[in-house]
Amino acid sequence: MVNHETLFIQHFKEESRPLEFYLKNMKGYTAAQKAFKMTQDEVIGEVKKSNLRGRGGAGFPTGMKWGFIPKQSAKPKYLVCNADESEPGTFKDRDIMRYIPHLLIEGMVIGGYAIGAHHGYIYIRGEYTREAKLLDQAIDEAYSKGYLGKNIQGSGFDFDLTVHRGAGAYICGEETALLNSLEGKRGEPRVKPPFPAQAGAFGGPTIVNNVETLASIPYIVQQGGEWFSKLGKLEKSGGTRIFGVSGHVKKPGLYELPAGGVTLRELIYNHCGGILGDKKLKAVIPGGSSAPVLTADEIDVVFDIEPLMKIGTMLGSAGVVVVSEDYCVVKLLTRITKFYA
């Protein structure tokens, strides 16, 4: 049984990157083998049971999203990974791609099988040059051993995967702007409807999921949706979440904890060691720089989607920026405003 707090972070090390490590130490591609013996509806059913919600910001239930894809389509279907991690304060997906790329690849193979897509794209932000190269290397490894391409593992299922680099536009983190950019058009949001599940990449039915979301899929198939759901502490939120904490804390970094299982205060003081220099807390931006700011007396909130919405902010991509008492919030917000302008 996998430790509930270390689905991802226990593997964040240099030696975990190669295919050999993934196969030997993480039961690599066995979840895909299991998925190929299930029907598409059965795979989607397990994802629905898991209560996995999108880890990119919106928090939409992943299984429900996959279920929107039409069974029959005159045009090819596509699975697109949104790796355009350009929200200031967010850096969790970067380490998944850097240290355990095969977990993401396997998640995409399973996702492609579930929705009937035979081509996937990883749209990665242009500044992630190293991560793009590492993904390409991992994809080459997967092709060479038959985990991508034609008739994967003798299953009869074909799936190709392409890394597509963006050009550093923040707006391309929005899924329809991402799809425009993927097609070689200007990266601007599309009017909806139609939604991507009906008409997305190149006019075909398309699912767009975040890196952490897709990297959760092998665990769900391997252990079951109900098991994954129980890792979370709230009814609607299954699994673990990776929180990226930066700013004025003693131990900034990535923390993986049960979804809905920690308050913001516990994250800052119990896990991150408290405020740098033992100063007082002034403010927290809880979900990346576009999230409304919380004051020091608002941090006893359960750190999950609905509890944060109730107090007027959002979890977003779980990028936590901590601000101590002696830092000017006007200066901080001016800098953020210039970024968005």
mmCIF file of C-alpha atoms in Angstrom:
data_model
loop_
_atom_site.group_PDB
_atom_site.id
_atom_site.type_symbol
_atom_site.label_atom_id
_atom_site.label_comp_id
_atom_site.label_asym_id
_atom_site.label_seq_id
_atom_site.Cartn_x
_atom_site.Cartn_y
_atom_site.Cartn_z
ATOM 1 C CA MET A 1 0.000 0.000 0.000
ATOM 2 C CA VAL A 2 1.265 3.448 -0.911
ATOM 3 C CA ASN A 3 1.814 5.884 1.975
ATOM 4 C CA HIS A 4 -1.057 8.378 1.805
ATOM 5 C CA GLU A 5 1.209 11.389 2.165
ATOM 6 C CA THR A 6 3.812 10.436 -0.421
ATOM 7 C CA LEU A 7 2.198 9.441 -3.706
ATOM 8 C CA PHE A 8 4.511 11.865 -5.486
ATOM 9 C CA ILE A 9 7.059 13.505 -3.214
ATOM 10 C CA GLN A 10 8.851 10.319 -2.115
ATOM 11 C CA HIS A 11 9.998 10.009 -5.751
ATOM 12 C CA PHE A 12 11.243 13.588 -6.191
ATOM 13 C CA LYS A 13 14.916 12.727 -6.711
ATOM 14 C CA GLU A 14 17.292 12.540 -9.655
ATOM 15 C CA GLU A 15 17.520 8.742 -9.723
ATOM 16 C CA SER A 16 13.739 8.363 -10.029
ATOM 17 C CA ARG A 17 13.683 9.828 -13.538
ATOM 18 C CA PRO A 18 14.701 6.854 -15.754
ATOM 19 C CA LEU A 19 12.248 4.253 -17.010
ATOM 20 C CA GLU A 20 14.190 1.496 -15.232
ATOM 21 C CA PHE A 21 13.529 3.105 -11.822
ATOM 22 C CA TYR A 22 9.860 3.642 -12.640
ATOM 23 C CA LEU A 23 9.381 0.008 -13.633
ATOM 24 C CA LYS A 24 11.284 -1.400 -10.647
ATOM 25 C CA ASN A 25 10.235 0.897 -7.808
ATOM 26 C CA MET A 26 6.866 2.370 -8.818
ATOM 27 C CA LYS A 27 5.177 -0.589 -10.553
ATOM 28 C CA GLY A 28 5.568 1.391 -13.752
ATOM 29 C CA TYR A 29 3.019 0.847 -16.528
ATOM 30 C CA THR A 30 1.216 -1.925 -14.610
ATOM 31 C CA ALA A 31 -1.736 0.440 -14.161
ATOM 32 C CA ALA A 32 -1.901 0.833 -17.950
ATOM 33 C CA GLN A 33 -1.882 -2.959 -18.339
ATOM 34 C CA LYS A 34 -4.766 -3.163 -15.875
ATOM 35 C CA ALA A 35 -6.669 -0.377 -17.660
ATOM 36 C CA PHE A 36 -6.372 -2.152 -21.020
ATOM 37 C CA LYS A 37 -8.263 -5.110 -19.531
ATOM 38 C CA MET A 38 -11.099 -2.803 -18.462
ATOM 39 C CA THR A 39 -13.683 -1.104 -20.640
ATOM 40 C CA GLN A 40 -13.417 2.630 -21.244
ATOM 41 C CA ASP A 41 -16.497 3.194 -19.088
ATOM 42 C CA GLU A 42 -14.967 1.144 -16.266
ATOM 43 C CA VAL A 43 -11.820 3.288 -16.256
ATOM 44 C CA ILE A 44 -13.874 6.496 -16.265
ATOM 45 C CA GLY A 45 -16.037 4.998 -13.499
ATOM 46 C CA GLU A 46 -13.004 4.475 -11.254
ATOM 47 C CA VAL A 47 -11.892 8.066 -11.859
ATOM 48 C CA LYS A 48 -15.386 9.257 -10.919
ATOM 49 C CA LYS A 49 -15.298 7.163 -7.719
ATOM 50 C CA SER A 50 -11.904 8.637 -6.823
ATOM 51 C CA ASN A 51 -13.288 12.172 -6.404
ATOM 52 C CA LEU A 52 -10.173 13.433 -8.179
ATOM 53 C CA ARG A 53 -10.653 17.108 -8.923
ATOM 54 C CA GLY A 54 -8.592 19.104 -11.373
ATOM 55 C CA ARG A 55 -5.314 20.214 -9.803
ATOM 56 C CA GLY A 56 -4.841 23.147 -12.157
ATOM 57 C CA GLY A 57 -7.152 25.694 -10.586
ATOM 58 C CA ALA A 58 -10.810 25.110 -11.443
ATOM 59 C CA GLY A 59 -11.154 21.941 -9.366
ATOM 60 C CA PHE A 60 -13.652 20.329 -11.759
ATOM 61 C CA PRO A 61 -14.272 16.584 -11.156
ATOM 62 C CA THR A 62 -11.971 14.728 -13.556
ATOM 63 C CA GLY A 63 -14.176 11.669 -14.110
ATOM 64 C CA MET A 64 -17.158 13.854 -14.944
ATOM 65 C CA LYS A 65 -15.047 15.823 -17.410
ATOM 66 C CA TRP A 66 -13.898 12.633 -19.142
ATOM 67 C CA GLY A 67 -17.516 11.511 -19.352
ATOM 68 C CA PHE A 68 -18.384 14.526 -21.524
ATOM 69 C CA ILE A 69 -16.386 13.123 -24.451
ATOM 70 C CA PRO A 70 -18.734 11.695 -27.119
ATOM 71 C CA LYS A 71 -18.460 7.961 -27.737
ATOM 72 C CA GLN A 72 -18.463 8.403 -31.499
ATOM 73 C CA SER A 73 -16.728 11.206 -33.359
ATOM 74 C CA ALA A 74 -16.070 11.920 -37.019
ATOM 75 C CA LYS A 75 -12.893 13.733 -35.983
ATOM 76 C CA PRO A 76 -9.976 12.358 -33.915
ATOM 77 C CA LYS A 77 -10.125 12.828 -30.151
ATOM 78 C CA TYR A 78 -7.238 14.347 -28.213
ATOM 79 C CA LEU A 79 -5.915 14.354 -24.663
ATOM 80 C CA VAL A 80 -3.956 17.491 -23.781
ATOM 81 C CA CYS A 81 -1.853 17.987 -20.664
ATOM 82 C CA ASN A 82 -1.776 21.575 -19.454
ATOM 83 C CA ALA A 83 1.820 21.984 -18.276
ATOM 84 C CA ASP A 84 1.782 25.758 -18.759
ATOM 85 C CA GLU A 85 2.550 26.371 -15.088
ATOM 86 C CA SER A 86 2.874 30.137 -15.329
ATOM 87 C CA GLU A 87 0.858 31.320 -12.309
ATOM 88 C CA PRO A 88 3.331 33.182 -10.041
ATOM 89 C CA GLY A 89 3.728 31.221 -6.802
ATOM 90 C CA THR A 90 3.089 27.814 -8.399
ATOM 91 C CA PHE A 91 5.849 25.256 -9.023
ATOM 92 C CA LYS A 92 4.508 21.775 -8.192
ATOM 93 C CA ASP A 93 4.043 20.441 -11.745
ATOM 94 C CA ARG A 94 7.619 21.326 -12.575
ATOM 95 C CA ASP A 95 8.964 18.721 -10.164
ATOM 96 C CA ILE A 96 6.586 15.994 -11.365
ATOM 97 C CA MET A 97 7.924 16.503 -14.907
ATOM 98 C CA ARG A 98 11.500 16.828 -13.694
ATOM 99 C CA TYR A 99 11.662 13.767 -11.442
ATOM 100 C CA ILE A 100 8.859 11.330 -12.329
ATOM 101 C CA PRO A 101 7.970 12.012 -15.990
ATOM 102 C CA HIS A 102 6.890 8.409 -16.629
ATOM 103 C CA LEU A 103 4.076 8.769 -14.074
ATOM 104 C CA LEU A 104 2.646 11.591 -16.197
ATOM 105 C CA ILE A 105 3.171 9.617 -19.416
ATOM 106 C CA GLU A 106 1.396 6.548 -18.021
ATOM 107 C CA GLY A 107 -1.453 8.739 -16.788
ATOM 108 C CA MET A 108 -1.842 10.122 -20.297
ATOM 109 C CA VAL A 109 -1.796 6.657 -21.882
ATOM 110 C CA ILE A 110 -4.597 5.561 -19.520
ATOM 111 C CA GLY A 111 -6.514 8.795 -20.094
ATOM 112 C CA GLY A 112 -6.163 8.428 -23.856
ATOM 113 C CA TYR A 113 -7.500 4.881 -23.659
ATOM 114 C CA ALA A 114 -10.426 5.939 -21.462
ATOM 115 C CA ILE A 115 -11.647 8.696 -23.786
ATOM 116 C CA GLY A 116 -10.707 6.996 -27.066
ATOM 117 C CA ALA A 117 -7.887 9.373 -28.018
ATOM 118 C CA HIS A 118 -4.876 8.108 -29.946
ATOM 119 C CA HIS A 119 -2.755 11.257 -29.735
ATOM 120 C CA GLY A 120 -1.816 13.320 -26.716
ATOM 121 C CA TYR A 121 0.009 16.609 -26.291
ATOM 122 C CA ILE A 122 1.921 17.974 -23.325
ATOM 123 C CA TYR A 123 1.717 21.748 -23.693
ATOM 124 C CA ILE A 124 4.592 23.034 -21.559
ATOM 125 C CA ARG A 125 5.426 26.643 -20.756
ATOM 126 C CA GLY A 126 8.276 27.988 -22.863
ATOM 127 C CA GLU A 127 10.483 28.817 -19.868
ATOM 128 C CA TYR A 128 10.582 25.150 -18.783
ATOM 129 C CA THR A 129 13.391 24.321 -21.203
ATOM 130 C CA ARG A 130 15.002 21.674 -18.991
ATOM 131 C CA GLU A 131 11.695 19.974 -18.203
ATOM 132 C CA ALA A 132 10.755 19.873 -21.910
ATOM 133 C CA LYS A 133 14.024 18.081 -22.706
ATOM 134 C CA LEU A 134 13.529 15.622 -19.839
ATOM 135 C CA LEU A 135 10.000 14.867 -21.022
ATOM 136 C CA ASP A 136 11.260 14.255 -24.561
ATOM 137 C CA GLN A 137 13.871 11.856 -23.193
ATOM 138 C CA ALA A 138 11.278 9.982 -21.137
ATOM 139 C CA ILE A 139 8.917 9.767 -24.117
ATOM 140 C CA ASP A 140 11.747 8.338 -26.252
ATOM 141 C CA GLU A 141 12.367 5.732 -23.522
ATOM 142 C CA ALA A 142 8.670 4.819 -23.462
ATOM 143 C CA TYR A 143 8.563 4.434 -27.248
ATOM 144 C CA SER A 144 11.702 2.274 -27.269
ATOM 145 C CA LYS A 145 10.181 -0.188 -24.781
ATOM 146 C CA GLY A 146 6.682 -0.302 -26.268
ATOM 147 C CA TYR A 147 4.881 1.804 -23.664
ATOM 148 C CA LEU A 148 3.946 4.369 -26.336
ATOM 149 C CA GLY A 149 3.173 3.968 -30.027
ATOM 150 C CA LYS A 150 1.442 1.122 -31.840
ATOM 151 C CA ASN A 151 -0.200 -1.770 -29.994
ATOM 152 C CA ILE A 152 1.024 -0.706 -26.544
ATOM 153 C CA GLN A 153 2.004 -3.744 -24.446
ATOM 154 C CA GLY A 154 0.124 -5.982 -26.879
ATOM 155 C CA SER A 155 -3.172 -4.298 -25.982
ATOM 156 C CA GLY A 156 -4.219 -3.310 -29.480
ATOM 157 C CA PHE A 157 -4.348 0.324 -28.333
ATOM 158 C CA ASP A 158 -2.245 2.941 -30.142
ATOM 159 C CA PHE A 159 -1.190 6.185 -28.487
ATOM 160 C CA ASP A 160 1.329 8.809 -29.566
ATOM 161 C CA LEU A 161 2.563 11.638 -27.365
ATOM 162 C CA THR A 162 4.091 14.988 -28.335
ATOM 163 C CA VAL A 163 5.674 17.726 -26.216
ATOM 164 C CA HIS A 164 4.633 21.170 -27.482
ATOM 165 C CA ARG A 165 6.456 24.188 -26.083
ATOM 166 C CA GLY A 166 4.629 27.452 -25.547
ATOM 167 C CA ALA A 167 6.214 30.878 -25.886
ATOM 168 C CA GLY A 168 5.794 32.268 -22.388
ATOM 169 C CA ALA A 169 2.245 33.669 -22.558
ATOM 170 C CA TYR A 170 0.454 33.537 -19.197
ATOM 171 C CA ILE A 171 -2.984 33.420 -20.833
ATOM 172 C CA CYS A 172 -2.138 30.055 -22.423
ATOM 173 C CA GLY A 173 -2.719 28.464 -19.048
ATOM 174 C CA GLU A 174 -6.433 28.905 -19.834
ATOM 175 C CA GLU A 175 -7.450 25.761 -21.681
ATOM 176 C CA THR A 176 -8.983 27.283 -24.810
ATOM 177 C CA ALA A 177 -6.131 29.798 -25.239
ATOM 178 C CA LEU A 178 -3.782 26.821 -24.853
ATOM 179 C CA LEU A 179 -5.624 24.982 -27.645
ATOM 180 C CA ASN A 180 -5.373 28.011 -29.932
ATOM 181 C CA SER A 181 -1.634 28.178 -29.294
ATOM 182 C CA LEU A 182 -1.291 24.429 -29.861
ATOM 183 C CA GLU A 183 -2.870 24.922 -33.285
ATOM 184 C CA GLY A 184 -0.406 27.705 -34.116
ATOM 185 C CA LYS A 185 -2.887 30.520 -33.583
ATOM 186 C CA ARG A 186 -2.698 33.531 -31.295
ATOM 187 C CA GLY A 187 -3.055 32.405 -27.672
ATOM 188 C CA GLU A 188 -6.414 33.954 -26.852
ATOM 189 C CA PRO A 189 -9.389 32.340 -25.062
ATOM 190 C CA ARG A 190 -12.182 31.008 -27.214
ATOM 191 C CA VAL A 191 -15.859 31.779 -26.751
ATOM 192 C CA LYS A 192 -17.671 28.855 -25.110
ATOM 193 C CA PRO A 193 -19.730 26.930 -26.136
ATOM 194 C CA PRO A 194 -18.607 24.833 -27.869
ATOM 195 C CA PHE A 195 -16.588 23.375 -25.014
ATOM 196 C CA PRO A 196 -13.348 21.479 -25.740
ATOM 197 C CA ALA A 197 -15.025 18.110 -25.053
ATOM 198 C CA GLN A 198 -17.196 18.758 -28.127
ATOM 199 C CA ALA A 199 -14.790 20.798 -30.295
ATOM 200 C CA GLY A 200 -11.265 21.311 -28.974
ATOM 201 C CA ALA A 201 -7.867 20.730 -30.563
ATOM 202 C CA PHE A 202 -8.089 20.834 -34.373
ATOM 203 C CA GLY A 203 -11.870 20.736 -34.064
ATOM 204 C CA GLY A 204 -11.907 17.304 -32.423
ATOM 205 C CA PRO A 205 -13.304 16.330 -29.003
ATOM 206 C CA THR A 206 -10.582 17.153 -26.468
ATOM 207 C CA ILE A 207 -9.900 16.771 -22.765
ATOM 208 C CA VAL A 208 -7.438 19.172 -21.124
ATOM 209 C CA ASN A 209 -6.040 18.138 -17.734
ATOM 210 C CA ASN A 210 -3.305 19.470 -15.478
ATOM 211 C CA VAL A 211 0.010 17.636 -14.860
ATOM 212 C CA GLU A 212 -0.746 16.651 -11.251
ATOM 213 C CA THR A 213 -4.238 15.522 -12.253
ATOM 214 C CA LEU A 214 -2.960 13.129 -14.924
ATOM 215 C CA ALA A 215 -0.114 11.901 -12.709
ATOM 216 C CA SER A 216 -2.755 10.757 -10.193
ATOM 217 C CA ILE A 217 -4.448 8.439 -12.699
ATOM 218 C CA PRO A 218 -2.063 5.431 -12.443
ATOM 219 C CA TYR A 219 -2.604 5.296 -8.660
ATOM 220 C CA ILE A 220 -6.377 5.412 -9.112
ATOM 221 C CA VAL A 221 -6.391 2.532 -11.606
ATOM 222 C CA GLN A 222 -3.832 0.524 -9.627
ATOM 223 C CA GLN A 223 -5.463 0.858 -6.190
ATOM 224 C CA GLY A 224 -9.051 1.705 -7.090
ATOM 225 C CA GLY A 225 -11.105 4.875 -7.063
ATOM 226 C CA GLU A 226 -12.566 4.235 -3.625
ATOM 227 C CA TRP A 227 -9.086 3.866 -2.102
ATOM 228 C CA PHE A 228 -7.970 7.150 -3.659
ATOM 229 C CA SER A 229 -11.113 8.940 -2.534
ATOM 230 C CA LYS A 230 -10.529 7.936 1.084
ATOM 231 C CA LEU A 231 -7.104 9.584 1.073
ATOM 232 C CA GLY A 232 -8.933 12.914 1.022
ATOM 233 C CA LYS A 233 -10.600 14.243 4.146
ATOM 234 C CA LEU A 234 -13.607 15.973 2.594
ATOM 235 C CA GLU A 235 -16.464 14.265 0.767
ATOM 236 C CA LYS A 236 -15.892 16.009 -2.565
ATOM 237 C CA SER A 237 -12.072 15.960 -2.587
ATOM 238 C CA GLY A 238 -10.175 12.692 -3.011
ATOM 239 C CA GLY A 239 -6.469 11.906 -2.946
ATOM 240 C CA THR A 240 -3.545 14.017 -1.894
ATOM 241 C CA ARG A 241 -2.618 17.530 -3.013
ATOM 242 C CA ILE A 242 0.782 19.071 -3.541
ATOM 243 C CA PHE A 243 1.068 22.547 -2.014
ATOM 244 C CA GLY A 244 3.868 24.826 -3.171
ATOM 245 C CA VAL A 245 4.778 27.238 -0.368
ATOM 246 C CA SER A 246 7.043 30.236 -0.951
ATOM 247 C CA GLY A 247 7.694 33.623 0.618
ATOM 248 C CA HIS A 248 8.540 34.346 4.234
ATOM 249 C CA VAL A 249 8.491 30.845 5.741
ATOM 250 C CA LYS A 250 11.372 28.943 7.313
ATOM 251 C CA LYS A 251 10.956 25.900 5.085
ATOM 252 C CA PRO A 252 9.600 26.855 1.657
ATOM 253 C CA GLY A 253 8.995 24.028 -0.791
ATOM 254 C CA LEU A 254 6.497 21.374 -1.849
ATOM 255 C CA TYR A 255 4.278 19.616 0.681
ATOM 256 C CA GLU A 256 2.008 16.679 -0.155
ATOM 257 C CA LEU A 257 -0.935 16.233 2.204
ATOM 258 C CA PRO A 258 -4.424 14.697 2.123
ATOM 259 C CA ALA A 259 -6.873 16.877 0.219
ATOM 260 C CA GLY A 260 -8.913 18.840 2.745
ATOM 261 C CA GLY A 261 -6.812 17.470 5.595
ATOM 262 C CA VAL A 262 -4.975 20.562 6.764
ATOM 263 C CA THR A 263 -5.754 24.167 7.665
ATOM 264 C CA LEU A 264 -3.697 26.986 6.230
ATOM 265 C CA ARG A 265 -2.326 27.686 9.709
ATOM 266 C CA GLU A 266 -1.187 24.060 10.092
ATOM 267 C CA LEU A 267 0.496 24.150 6.697
ATOM 268 C CA ILE A 268 2.430 27.333 7.526
ATOM 269 C CA TYR A 269 3.348 26.631 11.150
ATOM 270 C CA ASN A 270 3.408 22.824 11.499
ATOM 271 C CA HIS A 271 4.837 21.874 8.119
ATOM 272 C CA CYS A 272 6.744 24.969 6.970
ATOM 273 C CA GLY A 273 8.202 25.823 10.404
ATOM 274 C CA GLY A 274 6.494 29.181 10.807
ATOM 275 C CA ILE A 275 7.429 32.668 9.667
ATOM 276 C CA LEU A 276 11.014 33.540 8.778
ATOM 277 C CA GLY A 277 12.805 35.232 11.675
ATOM 278 C CA ASP A 278 9.896 34.354 13.990
ATOM 279 C CA LYS A 279 8.088 37.462 12.782
ATOM 280 C CA LYS A 280 4.341 37.912 12.700
ATOM 281 C CA LEU A 281 2.280 36.921 9.700
ATOM 282 C CA LYS A 282 0.744 39.764 7.721
ATOM 283 C CA ALA A 283 -0.970 38.083 4.756
ATOM 284 C CA VAL A 284 -1.217 34.938 2.639
ATOM 285 C CA ILE A 285 -2.001 34.524 -1.039
ATOM 286 C CA PRO A 286 -3.441 30.978 -0.941
ATOM 287 C CA GLY A 287 -3.756 29.819 -4.554
ATOM 288 C CA GLY A 288 -1.202 31.555 -6.752
ATOM 289 C CA SER A 289 -0.952 35.296 -7.313
ATOM 290 C CA SER A 290 -4.425 35.690 -8.862
ATOM 291 C CA ALA A 291 -6.156 34.485 -5.659
ATOM 292 C CA PRO A 292 -7.651 37.087 -3.293
ATOM 293 C CA VAL A 293 -5.385 37.790 -0.317
ATOM 294 C CA LEU A 294 -6.104 36.484 3.195
ATOM 295 C CA THR A 295 -5.160 38.337 6.359
ATOM 296 C CA ALA A 296 -3.413 36.717 9.339
ATOM 297 C CA ASP A 297 -6.695 36.164 11.198
ATOM 298 C CA GLU A 298 -8.233 34.200 8.305
ATOM 299 C CA ILE A 299 -5.830 31.245 8.174
ATOM 300 C CA ASP A 300 -7.744 28.785 10.368
ATOM 301 C CA VAL A 301 -9.634 27.702 7.261
ATOM 302 C CA VAL A 302 -9.527 24.139 5.910
ATOM 303 C CA PHE A 303 -7.255 24.443 2.907
ATOM 304 C CA ASP A 304 -9.536 23.128 0.168
ATOM 305 C CA ILE A 305 -11.792 24.405 -2.600
ATOM 306 C CA GLU A 306 -15.179 25.016 -0.932
ATOM 307 C CA PRO A 307 -13.916 26.249 2.472
ATOM 308 C CA LEU A 308 -11.747 28.864 0.743
ATOM 309 C CA MET A 309 -14.573 29.902 -1.573
ATOM 310 C CA LYS A 310 -16.769 30.548 1.473
ATOM 311 C CA ILE A 311 -14.338 33.172 2.766
ATOM 312 C CA GLY A 312 -13.937 34.860 -0.608
ATOM 313 C CA THR A 313 -10.742 33.399 -2.021
ATOM 314 C CA MET A 314 -9.699 30.236 -3.895
ATOM 315 C CA LEU A 315 -7.369 27.254 -3.758
ATOM 316 C CA GLY A 316 -6.393 27.668 -7.402
ATOM 317 C CA SER A 317 -3.221 25.784 -8.184
ATOM 318 C CA ALA A 318 -2.280 25.562 -4.472
ATOM 319 C CA GLY A 319 0.639 27.964 -4.725
ATOM 320 C CA VAL A 320 0.874 29.599 -1.281
ATOM 321 C CA VAL A 321 2.730 32.917 -0.944
ATOM 322 C CA VAL A 322 3.376 33.905 2.686
ATOM 323 C CA VAL A 323 3.996 37.548 3.638
ATOM 324 C CA SER A 324 5.549 38.613 6.959
ATOM 325 C CA GLU A 325 4.721 41.705 9.033
ATOM 326 C CA ASP A 326 7.526 43.924 7.714
ATOM 327 C CA TYR A 327 6.882 43.518 3.985
ATOM 328 C CA CYS A 328 4.868 46.143 2.124
ATOM 329 C CA VAL A 329 1.680 44.614 0.687
ATOM 330 C CA VAL A 330 1.197 47.626 -1.591
ATOM 331 C CA LYS A 331 4.593 46.913 -3.138
ATOM 332 C CA LEU A 332 3.700 43.227 -3.530
ATOM 333 C CA LEU A 333 0.323 43.899 -5.150
ATOM 334 C CA THR A 334 1.821 46.564 -7.426
ATOM 335 C CA ARG A 335 4.314 44.013 -8.674
ATOM 336 C CA ILE A 336 1.555 41.413 -9.226
ATOM 337 C CA THR A 337 -0.605 43.993 -11.028
ATOM 338 C CA LYS A 338 2.272 44.833 -13.389
ATOM 339 C CA PHE A 339 2.684 41.143 -14.159
ATOM 340 C CA TYR A 340 -0.965 40.777 -15.189
ATOM 341 C CA ALA A 341 -0.932 44.056 -17.124
#
